[in-house]
mmCIF file with all atom_site columns, C-alpha atoms in Angstrom:
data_model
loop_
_atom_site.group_PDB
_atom_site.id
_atom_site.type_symbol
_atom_site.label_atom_id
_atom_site.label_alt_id
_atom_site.label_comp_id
_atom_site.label_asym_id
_atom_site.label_entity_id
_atom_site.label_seq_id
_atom_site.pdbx_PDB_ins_code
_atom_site.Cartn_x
_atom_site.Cartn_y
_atom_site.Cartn_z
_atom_site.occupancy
_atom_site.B_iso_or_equiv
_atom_site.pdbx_formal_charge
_atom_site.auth_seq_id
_atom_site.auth_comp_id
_atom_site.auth_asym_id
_atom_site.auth_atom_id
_atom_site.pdbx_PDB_model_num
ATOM 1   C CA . UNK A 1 1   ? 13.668  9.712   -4.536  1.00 52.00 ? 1   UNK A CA 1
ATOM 2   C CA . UNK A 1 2   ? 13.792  9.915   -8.871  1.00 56.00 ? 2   UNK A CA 1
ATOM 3   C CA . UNK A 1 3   ? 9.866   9.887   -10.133 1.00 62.00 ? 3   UNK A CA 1
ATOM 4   C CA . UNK A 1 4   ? 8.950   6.272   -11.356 1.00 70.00 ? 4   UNK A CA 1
ATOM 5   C CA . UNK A 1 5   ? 9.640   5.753   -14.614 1.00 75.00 ? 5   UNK A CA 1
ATOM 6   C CA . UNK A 1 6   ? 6.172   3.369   -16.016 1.00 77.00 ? 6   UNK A CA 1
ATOM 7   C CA . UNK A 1 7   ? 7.074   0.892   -18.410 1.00 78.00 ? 7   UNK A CA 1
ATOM 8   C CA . UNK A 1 8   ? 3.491   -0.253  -18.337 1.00 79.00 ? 8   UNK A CA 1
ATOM 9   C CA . UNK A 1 9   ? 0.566   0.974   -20.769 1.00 82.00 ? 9   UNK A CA 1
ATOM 10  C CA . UNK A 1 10  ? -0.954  3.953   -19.136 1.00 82.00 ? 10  UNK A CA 1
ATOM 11  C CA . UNK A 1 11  ? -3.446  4.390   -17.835 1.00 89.00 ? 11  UNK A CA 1
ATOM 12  C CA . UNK A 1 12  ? -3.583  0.791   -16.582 1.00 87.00 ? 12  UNK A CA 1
ATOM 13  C CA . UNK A 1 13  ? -6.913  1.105   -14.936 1.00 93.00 ? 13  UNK A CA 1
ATOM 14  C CA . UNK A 1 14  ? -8.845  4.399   -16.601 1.00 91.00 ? 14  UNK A CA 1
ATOM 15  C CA . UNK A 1 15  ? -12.286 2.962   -15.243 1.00 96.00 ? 15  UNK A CA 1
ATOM 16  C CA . UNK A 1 16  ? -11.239 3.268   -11.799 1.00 97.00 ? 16  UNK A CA 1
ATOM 17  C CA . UNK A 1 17  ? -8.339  5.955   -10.592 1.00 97.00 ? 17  UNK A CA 1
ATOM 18  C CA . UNK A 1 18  ? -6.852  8.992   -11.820 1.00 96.00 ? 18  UNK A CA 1
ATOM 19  C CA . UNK A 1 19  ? -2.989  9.969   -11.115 1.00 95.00 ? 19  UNK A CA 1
ATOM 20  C CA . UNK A 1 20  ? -1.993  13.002  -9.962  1.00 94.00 ? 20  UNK A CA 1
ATOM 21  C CA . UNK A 1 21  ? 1.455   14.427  -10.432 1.00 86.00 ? 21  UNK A CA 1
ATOM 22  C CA . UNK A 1 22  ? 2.841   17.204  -8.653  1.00 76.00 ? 22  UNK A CA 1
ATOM 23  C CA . UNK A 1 23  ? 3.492   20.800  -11.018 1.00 73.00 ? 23  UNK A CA 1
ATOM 24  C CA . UNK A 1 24  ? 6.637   21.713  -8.806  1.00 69.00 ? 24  UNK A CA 1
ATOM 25  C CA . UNK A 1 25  ? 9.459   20.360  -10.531 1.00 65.00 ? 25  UNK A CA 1
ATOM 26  C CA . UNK A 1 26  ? 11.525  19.782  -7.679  1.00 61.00 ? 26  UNK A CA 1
ATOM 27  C CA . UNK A 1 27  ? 8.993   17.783  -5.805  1.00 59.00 ? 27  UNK A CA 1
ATOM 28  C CA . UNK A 1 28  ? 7.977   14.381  -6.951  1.00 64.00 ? 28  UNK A CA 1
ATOM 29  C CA . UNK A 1 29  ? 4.941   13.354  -5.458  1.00 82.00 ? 29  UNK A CA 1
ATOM 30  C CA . UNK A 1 30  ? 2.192   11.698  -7.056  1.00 90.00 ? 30  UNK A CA 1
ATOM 31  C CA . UNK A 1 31  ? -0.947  10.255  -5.943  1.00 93.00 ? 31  UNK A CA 1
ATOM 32  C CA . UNK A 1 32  ? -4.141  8.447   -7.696  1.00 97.00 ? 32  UNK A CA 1
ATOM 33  C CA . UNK A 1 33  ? -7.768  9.228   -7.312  1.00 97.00 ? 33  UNK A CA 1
ATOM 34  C CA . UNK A 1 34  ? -11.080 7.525   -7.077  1.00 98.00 ? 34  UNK A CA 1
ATOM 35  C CA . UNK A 1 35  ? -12.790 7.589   -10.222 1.00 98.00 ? 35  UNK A CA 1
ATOM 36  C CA . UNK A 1 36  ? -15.633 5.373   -8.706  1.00 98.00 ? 36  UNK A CA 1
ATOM 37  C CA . UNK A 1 37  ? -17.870 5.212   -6.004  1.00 98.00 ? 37  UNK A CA 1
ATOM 38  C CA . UNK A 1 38  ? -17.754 1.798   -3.737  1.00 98.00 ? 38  UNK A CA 1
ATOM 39  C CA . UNK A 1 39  ? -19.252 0.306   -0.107  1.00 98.00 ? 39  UNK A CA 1
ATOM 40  C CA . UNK A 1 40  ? -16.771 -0.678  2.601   1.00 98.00 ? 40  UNK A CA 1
ATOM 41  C CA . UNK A 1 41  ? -15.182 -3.938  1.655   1.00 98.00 ? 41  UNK A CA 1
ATOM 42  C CA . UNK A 1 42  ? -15.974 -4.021  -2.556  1.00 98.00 ? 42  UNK A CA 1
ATOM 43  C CA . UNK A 1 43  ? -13.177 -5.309  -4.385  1.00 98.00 ? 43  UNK A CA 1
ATOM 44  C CA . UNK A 1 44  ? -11.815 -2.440  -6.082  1.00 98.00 ? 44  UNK A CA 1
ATOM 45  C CA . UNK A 1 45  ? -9.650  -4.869  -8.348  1.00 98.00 ? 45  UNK A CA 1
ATOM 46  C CA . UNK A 1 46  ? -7.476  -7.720  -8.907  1.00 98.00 ? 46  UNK A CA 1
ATOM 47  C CA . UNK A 1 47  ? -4.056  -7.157  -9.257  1.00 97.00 ? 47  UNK A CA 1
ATOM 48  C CA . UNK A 1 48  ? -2.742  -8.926  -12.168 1.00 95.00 ? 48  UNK A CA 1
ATOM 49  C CA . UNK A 1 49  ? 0.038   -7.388  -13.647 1.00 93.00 ? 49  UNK A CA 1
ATOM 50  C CA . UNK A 1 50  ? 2.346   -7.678  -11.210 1.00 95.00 ? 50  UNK A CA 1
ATOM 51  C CA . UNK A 1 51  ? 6.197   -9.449  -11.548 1.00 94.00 ? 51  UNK A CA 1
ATOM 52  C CA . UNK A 1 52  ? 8.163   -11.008 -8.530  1.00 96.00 ? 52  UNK A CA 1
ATOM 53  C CA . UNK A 1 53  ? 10.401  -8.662  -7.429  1.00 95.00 ? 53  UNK A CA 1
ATOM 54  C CA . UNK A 1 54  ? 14.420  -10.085 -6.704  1.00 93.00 ? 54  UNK A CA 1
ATOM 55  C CA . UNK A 1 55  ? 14.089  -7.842  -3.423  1.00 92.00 ? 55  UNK A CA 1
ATOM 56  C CA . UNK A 1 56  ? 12.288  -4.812  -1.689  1.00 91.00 ? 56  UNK A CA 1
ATOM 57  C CA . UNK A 1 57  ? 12.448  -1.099  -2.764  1.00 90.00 ? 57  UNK A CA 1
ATOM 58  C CA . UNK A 1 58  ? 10.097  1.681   -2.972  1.00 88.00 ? 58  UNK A CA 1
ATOM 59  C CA . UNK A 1 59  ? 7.985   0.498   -5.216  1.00 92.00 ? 59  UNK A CA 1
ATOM 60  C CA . UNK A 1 60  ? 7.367   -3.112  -4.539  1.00 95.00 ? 60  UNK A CA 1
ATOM 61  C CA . UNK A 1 61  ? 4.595   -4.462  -2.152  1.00 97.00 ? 61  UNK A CA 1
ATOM 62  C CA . UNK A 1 62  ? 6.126   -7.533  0.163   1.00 97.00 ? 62  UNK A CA 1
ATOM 63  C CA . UNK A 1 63  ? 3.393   -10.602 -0.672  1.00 97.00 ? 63  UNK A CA 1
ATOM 64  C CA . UNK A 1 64  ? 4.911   -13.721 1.936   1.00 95.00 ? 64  UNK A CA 1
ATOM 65  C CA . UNK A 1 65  ? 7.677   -13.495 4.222   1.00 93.00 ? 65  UNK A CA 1
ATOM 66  C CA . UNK A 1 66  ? 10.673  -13.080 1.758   1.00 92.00 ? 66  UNK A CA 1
ATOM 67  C CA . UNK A 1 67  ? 8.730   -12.540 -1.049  1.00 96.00 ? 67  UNK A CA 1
ATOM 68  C CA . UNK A 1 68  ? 7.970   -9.028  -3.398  1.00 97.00 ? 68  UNK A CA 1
ATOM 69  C CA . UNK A 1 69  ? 6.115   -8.025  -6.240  1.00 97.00 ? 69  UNK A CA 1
ATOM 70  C CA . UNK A 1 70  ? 6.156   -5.097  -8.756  1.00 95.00 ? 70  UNK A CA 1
ATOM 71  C CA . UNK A 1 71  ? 2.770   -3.770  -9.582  1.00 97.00 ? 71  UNK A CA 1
ATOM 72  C CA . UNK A 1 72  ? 3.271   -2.675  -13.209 1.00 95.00 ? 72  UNK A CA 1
ATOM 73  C CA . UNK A 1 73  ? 0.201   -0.745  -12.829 1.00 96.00 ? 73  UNK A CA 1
ATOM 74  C CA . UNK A 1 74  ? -0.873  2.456   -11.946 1.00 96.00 ? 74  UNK A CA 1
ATOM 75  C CA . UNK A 1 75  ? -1.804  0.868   -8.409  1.00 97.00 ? 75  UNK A CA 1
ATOM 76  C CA . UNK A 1 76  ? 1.527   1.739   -8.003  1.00 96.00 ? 76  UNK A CA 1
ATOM 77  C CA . UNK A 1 77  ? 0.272   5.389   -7.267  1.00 95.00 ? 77  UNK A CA 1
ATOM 78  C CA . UNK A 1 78  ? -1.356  4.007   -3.980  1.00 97.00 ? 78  UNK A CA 1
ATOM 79  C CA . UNK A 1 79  ? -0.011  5.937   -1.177  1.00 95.00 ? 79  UNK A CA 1
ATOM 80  C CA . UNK A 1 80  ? 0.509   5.506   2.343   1.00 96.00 ? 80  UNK A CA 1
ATOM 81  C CA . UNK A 1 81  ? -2.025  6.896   5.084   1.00 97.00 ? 81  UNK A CA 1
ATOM 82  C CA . UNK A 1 82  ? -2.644  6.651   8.684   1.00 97.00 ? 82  UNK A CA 1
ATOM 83  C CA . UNK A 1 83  ? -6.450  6.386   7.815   1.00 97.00 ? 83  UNK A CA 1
ATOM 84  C CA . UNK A 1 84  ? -6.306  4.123   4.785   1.00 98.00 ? 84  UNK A CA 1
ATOM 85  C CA . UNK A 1 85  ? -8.891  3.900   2.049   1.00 98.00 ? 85  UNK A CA 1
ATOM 86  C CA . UNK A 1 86  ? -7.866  1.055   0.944   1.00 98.00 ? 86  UNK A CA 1
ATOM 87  C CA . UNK A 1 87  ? -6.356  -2.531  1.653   1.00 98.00 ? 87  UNK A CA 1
ATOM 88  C CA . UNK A 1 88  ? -3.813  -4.477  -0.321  1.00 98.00 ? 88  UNK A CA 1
ATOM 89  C CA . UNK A 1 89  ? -5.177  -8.271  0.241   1.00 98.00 ? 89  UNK A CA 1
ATOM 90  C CA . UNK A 1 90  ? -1.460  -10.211 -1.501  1.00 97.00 ? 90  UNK A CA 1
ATOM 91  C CA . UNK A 1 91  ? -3.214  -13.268 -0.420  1.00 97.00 ? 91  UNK A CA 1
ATOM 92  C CA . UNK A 1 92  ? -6.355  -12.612 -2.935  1.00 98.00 ? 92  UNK A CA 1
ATOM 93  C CA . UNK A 1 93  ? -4.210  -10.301 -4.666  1.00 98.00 ? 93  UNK A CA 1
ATOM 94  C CA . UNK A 1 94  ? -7.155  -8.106  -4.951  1.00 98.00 ? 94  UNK A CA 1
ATOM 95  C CA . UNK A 1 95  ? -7.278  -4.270  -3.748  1.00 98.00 ? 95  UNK A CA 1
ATOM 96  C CA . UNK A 1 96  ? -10.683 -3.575  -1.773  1.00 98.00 ? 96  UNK A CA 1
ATOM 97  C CA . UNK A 1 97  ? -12.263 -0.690  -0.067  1.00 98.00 ? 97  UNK A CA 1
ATOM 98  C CA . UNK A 1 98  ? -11.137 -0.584  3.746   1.00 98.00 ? 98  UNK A CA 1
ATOM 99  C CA . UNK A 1 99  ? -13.229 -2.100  6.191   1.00 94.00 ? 99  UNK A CA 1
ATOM 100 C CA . UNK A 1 100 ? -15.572 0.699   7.973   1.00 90.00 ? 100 UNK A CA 1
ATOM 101 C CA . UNK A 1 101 ? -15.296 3.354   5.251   1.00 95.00 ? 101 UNK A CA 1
ATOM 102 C CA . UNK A 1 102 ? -17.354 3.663   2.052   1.00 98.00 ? 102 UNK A CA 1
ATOM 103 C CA . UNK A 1 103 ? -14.916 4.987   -1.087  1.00 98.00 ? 103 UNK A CA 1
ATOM 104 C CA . UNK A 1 104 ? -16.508 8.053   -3.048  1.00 98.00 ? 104 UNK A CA 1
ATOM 105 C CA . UNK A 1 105 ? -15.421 9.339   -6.531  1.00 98.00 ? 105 UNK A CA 1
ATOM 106 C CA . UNK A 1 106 ? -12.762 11.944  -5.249  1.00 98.00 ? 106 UNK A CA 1
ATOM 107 C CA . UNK A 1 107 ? -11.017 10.083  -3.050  1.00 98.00 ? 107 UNK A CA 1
ATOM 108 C CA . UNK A 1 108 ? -7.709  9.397   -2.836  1.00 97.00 ? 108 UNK A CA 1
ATOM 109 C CA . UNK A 1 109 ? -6.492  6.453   -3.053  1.00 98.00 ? 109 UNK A CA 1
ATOM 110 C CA . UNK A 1 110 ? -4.466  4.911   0.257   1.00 97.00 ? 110 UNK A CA 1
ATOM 111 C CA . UNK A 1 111 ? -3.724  2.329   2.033   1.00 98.00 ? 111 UNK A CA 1
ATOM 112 C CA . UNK A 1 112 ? -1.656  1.620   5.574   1.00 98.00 ? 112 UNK A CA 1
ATOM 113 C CA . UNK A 1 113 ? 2.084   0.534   4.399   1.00 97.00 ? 113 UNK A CA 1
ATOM 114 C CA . UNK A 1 114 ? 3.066   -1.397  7.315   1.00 98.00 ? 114 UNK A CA 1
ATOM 115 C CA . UNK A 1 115 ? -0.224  -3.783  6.191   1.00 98.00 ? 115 UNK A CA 1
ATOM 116 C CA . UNK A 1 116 ? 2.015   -5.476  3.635   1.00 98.00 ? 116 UNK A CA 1
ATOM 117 C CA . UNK A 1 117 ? 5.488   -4.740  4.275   1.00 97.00 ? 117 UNK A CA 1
ATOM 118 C CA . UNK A 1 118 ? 7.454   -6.177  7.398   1.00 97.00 ? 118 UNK A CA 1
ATOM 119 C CA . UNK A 1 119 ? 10.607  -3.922  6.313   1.00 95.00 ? 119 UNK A CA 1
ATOM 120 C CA . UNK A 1 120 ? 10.439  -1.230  4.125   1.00 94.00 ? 120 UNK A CA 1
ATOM 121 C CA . UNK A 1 121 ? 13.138  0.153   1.880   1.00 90.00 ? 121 UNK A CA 1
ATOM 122 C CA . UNK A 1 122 ? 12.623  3.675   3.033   1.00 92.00 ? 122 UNK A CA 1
ATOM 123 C CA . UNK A 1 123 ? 10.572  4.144   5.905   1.00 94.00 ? 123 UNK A CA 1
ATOM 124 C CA . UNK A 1 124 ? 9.522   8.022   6.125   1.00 94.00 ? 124 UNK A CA 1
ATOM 125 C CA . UNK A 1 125 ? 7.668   11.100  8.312   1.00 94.00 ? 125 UNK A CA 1
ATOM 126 C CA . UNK A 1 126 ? 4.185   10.634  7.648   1.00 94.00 ? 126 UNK A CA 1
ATOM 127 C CA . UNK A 1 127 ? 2.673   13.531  6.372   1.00 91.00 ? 127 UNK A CA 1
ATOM 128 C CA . UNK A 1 128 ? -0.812  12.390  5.669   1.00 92.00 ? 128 UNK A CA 1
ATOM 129 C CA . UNK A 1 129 ? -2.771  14.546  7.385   1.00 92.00 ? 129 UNK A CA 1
ATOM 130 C CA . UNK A 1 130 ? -5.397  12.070  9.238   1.00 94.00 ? 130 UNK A CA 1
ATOM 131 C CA . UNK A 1 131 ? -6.353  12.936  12.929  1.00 94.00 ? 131 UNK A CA 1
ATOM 132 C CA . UNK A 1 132 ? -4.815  9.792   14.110  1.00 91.00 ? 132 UNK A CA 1
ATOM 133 C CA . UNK A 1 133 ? -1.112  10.278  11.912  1.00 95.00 ? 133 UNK A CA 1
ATOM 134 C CA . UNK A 1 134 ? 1.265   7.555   13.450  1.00 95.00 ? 134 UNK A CA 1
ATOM 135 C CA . UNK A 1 135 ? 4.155   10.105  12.598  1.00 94.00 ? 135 UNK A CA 1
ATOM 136 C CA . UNK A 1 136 ? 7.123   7.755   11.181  1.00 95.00 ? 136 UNK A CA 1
ATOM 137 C CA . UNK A 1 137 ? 6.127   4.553   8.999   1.00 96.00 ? 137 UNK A CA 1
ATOM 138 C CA . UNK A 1 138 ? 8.178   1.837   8.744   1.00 96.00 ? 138 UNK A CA 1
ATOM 139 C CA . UNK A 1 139 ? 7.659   -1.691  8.375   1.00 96.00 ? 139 UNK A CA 1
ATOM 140 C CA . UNK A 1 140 ? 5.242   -4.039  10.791  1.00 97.00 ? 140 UNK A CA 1
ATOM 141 C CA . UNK A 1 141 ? 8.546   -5.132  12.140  1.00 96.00 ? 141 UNK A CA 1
ATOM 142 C CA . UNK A 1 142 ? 9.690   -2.088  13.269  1.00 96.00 ? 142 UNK A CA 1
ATOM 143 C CA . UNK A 1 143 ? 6.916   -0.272  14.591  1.00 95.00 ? 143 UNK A CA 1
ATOM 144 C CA . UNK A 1 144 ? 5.238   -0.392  17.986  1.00 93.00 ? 144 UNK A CA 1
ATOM 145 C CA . UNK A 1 145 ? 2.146   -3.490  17.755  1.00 92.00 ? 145 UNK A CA 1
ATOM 146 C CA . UNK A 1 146 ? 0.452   -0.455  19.693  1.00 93.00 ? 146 UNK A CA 1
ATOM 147 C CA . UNK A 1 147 ? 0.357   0.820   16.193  1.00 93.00 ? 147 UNK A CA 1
ATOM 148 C CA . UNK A 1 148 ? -0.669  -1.819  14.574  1.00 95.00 ? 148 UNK A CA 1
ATOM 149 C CA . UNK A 1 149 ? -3.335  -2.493  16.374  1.00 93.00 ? 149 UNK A CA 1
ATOM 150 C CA . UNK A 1 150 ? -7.388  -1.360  14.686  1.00 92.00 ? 150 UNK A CA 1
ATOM 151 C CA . UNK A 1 151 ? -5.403  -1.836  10.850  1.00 97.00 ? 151 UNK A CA 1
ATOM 152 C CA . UNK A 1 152 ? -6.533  -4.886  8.617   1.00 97.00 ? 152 UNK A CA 1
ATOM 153 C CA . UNK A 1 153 ? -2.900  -6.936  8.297   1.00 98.00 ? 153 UNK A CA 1
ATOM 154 C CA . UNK A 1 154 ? -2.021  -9.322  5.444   1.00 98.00 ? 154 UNK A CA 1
ATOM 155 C CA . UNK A 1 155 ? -1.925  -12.671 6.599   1.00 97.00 ? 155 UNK A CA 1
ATOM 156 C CA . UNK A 1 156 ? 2.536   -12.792 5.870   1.00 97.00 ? 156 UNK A CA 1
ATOM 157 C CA . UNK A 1 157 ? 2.320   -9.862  8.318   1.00 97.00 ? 157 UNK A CA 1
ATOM 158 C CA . UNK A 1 158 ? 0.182   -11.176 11.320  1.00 96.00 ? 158 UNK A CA 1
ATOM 159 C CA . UNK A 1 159 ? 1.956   -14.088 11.306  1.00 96.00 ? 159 UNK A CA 1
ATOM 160 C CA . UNK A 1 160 ? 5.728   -12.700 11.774  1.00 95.00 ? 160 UNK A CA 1
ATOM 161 C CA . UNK A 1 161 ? 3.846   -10.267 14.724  1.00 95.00 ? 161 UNK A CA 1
ATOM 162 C CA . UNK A 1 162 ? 2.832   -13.504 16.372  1.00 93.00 ? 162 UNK A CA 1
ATOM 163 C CA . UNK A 1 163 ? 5.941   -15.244 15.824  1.00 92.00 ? 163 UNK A CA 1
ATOM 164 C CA . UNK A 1 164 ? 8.198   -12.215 17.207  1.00 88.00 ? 164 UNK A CA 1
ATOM 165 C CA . UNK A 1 165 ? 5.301   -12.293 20.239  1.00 82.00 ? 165 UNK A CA 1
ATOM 166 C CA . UNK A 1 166 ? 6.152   -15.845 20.875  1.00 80.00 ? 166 UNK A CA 1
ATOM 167 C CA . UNK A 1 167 ? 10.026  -14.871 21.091  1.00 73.00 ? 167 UNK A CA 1
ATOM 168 C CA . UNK A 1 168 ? 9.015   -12.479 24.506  1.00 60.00 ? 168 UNK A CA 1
#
């Protein structure tokens, strides 16, 4: 995968995260850290910058059934993990500390995948590290409801699980 390119102002949000990019030139990875301190559940931010998106790739975030958005923010710099830090609500559009789990300054800044996208572009070996790792991430509509299961959904999400439940 080519590094993003931004074509928005950086940095978008220099109150609240931090983005990391890697030093090895042959590796592009790139993360964002908390620059704040929050309680489970604060609202983070809004997302407001974001353009529909004609269909999915890497960087878009699904927000209704057929429907994807481009951050044009650093929020962009969210990544994946089995233990999340975060939650993408696309109803609210709003990105809030995860349920459970307070957010300190340090923290980077993550949020479960499969919580917004039924299929993903390019689904991938997790590599996150947390205790409970779910190994390969794909979209909601791929992966075991097992899974799924203990993770905050977006509503477009829990309602195509229930609808492929109804089809058993």
């Amino acid at each position: 995968m080519a590094p993003l390119t931004p074509h928005w102002s950086q940095p978008s949000h220099p109150q609240l995260l931090r983005v990391t990019q890697s030093s090895n030139p042959n590796a592009y990875t790139a993360g964002a850290i908390s620059l704040v301190s929050l309680p489970a559940g604060s609202v983070l931010t809004p997302i407001t910058s974001h353009t529909r998106a004609p269909h999915a790739t890497y960087s878009t975030v699904q927000v209704g059934r057929d429907s994807h958005i481009e951050l044009n923010s650093d929020l962009v710099y969210c990544n994946h993990s089995c233990a999340p830090s975060l939650e993408f609500d696309m109803r609210k559009f709003e990105v809030r500390v995860a349920r459970g789990r307070d957010l300190k300054r340090g923290d980077a800044l993550t949020f479960f995948y499969p919580s917004t996208e039924w299929d993903m572009a390019q689904p991938f070996k997790c590599t996150c590290g947390a205790e409970a790792c779910k190994g390969w991430i794909n979209g909601a509509g791929k992966m075991d409801r097992k899974i799924l299961e203990g993770y905050w959904l977006n509503e477009h999400i829990a309602a195509r699980l229930k609808e492929a439940e109804g089809r058993k």
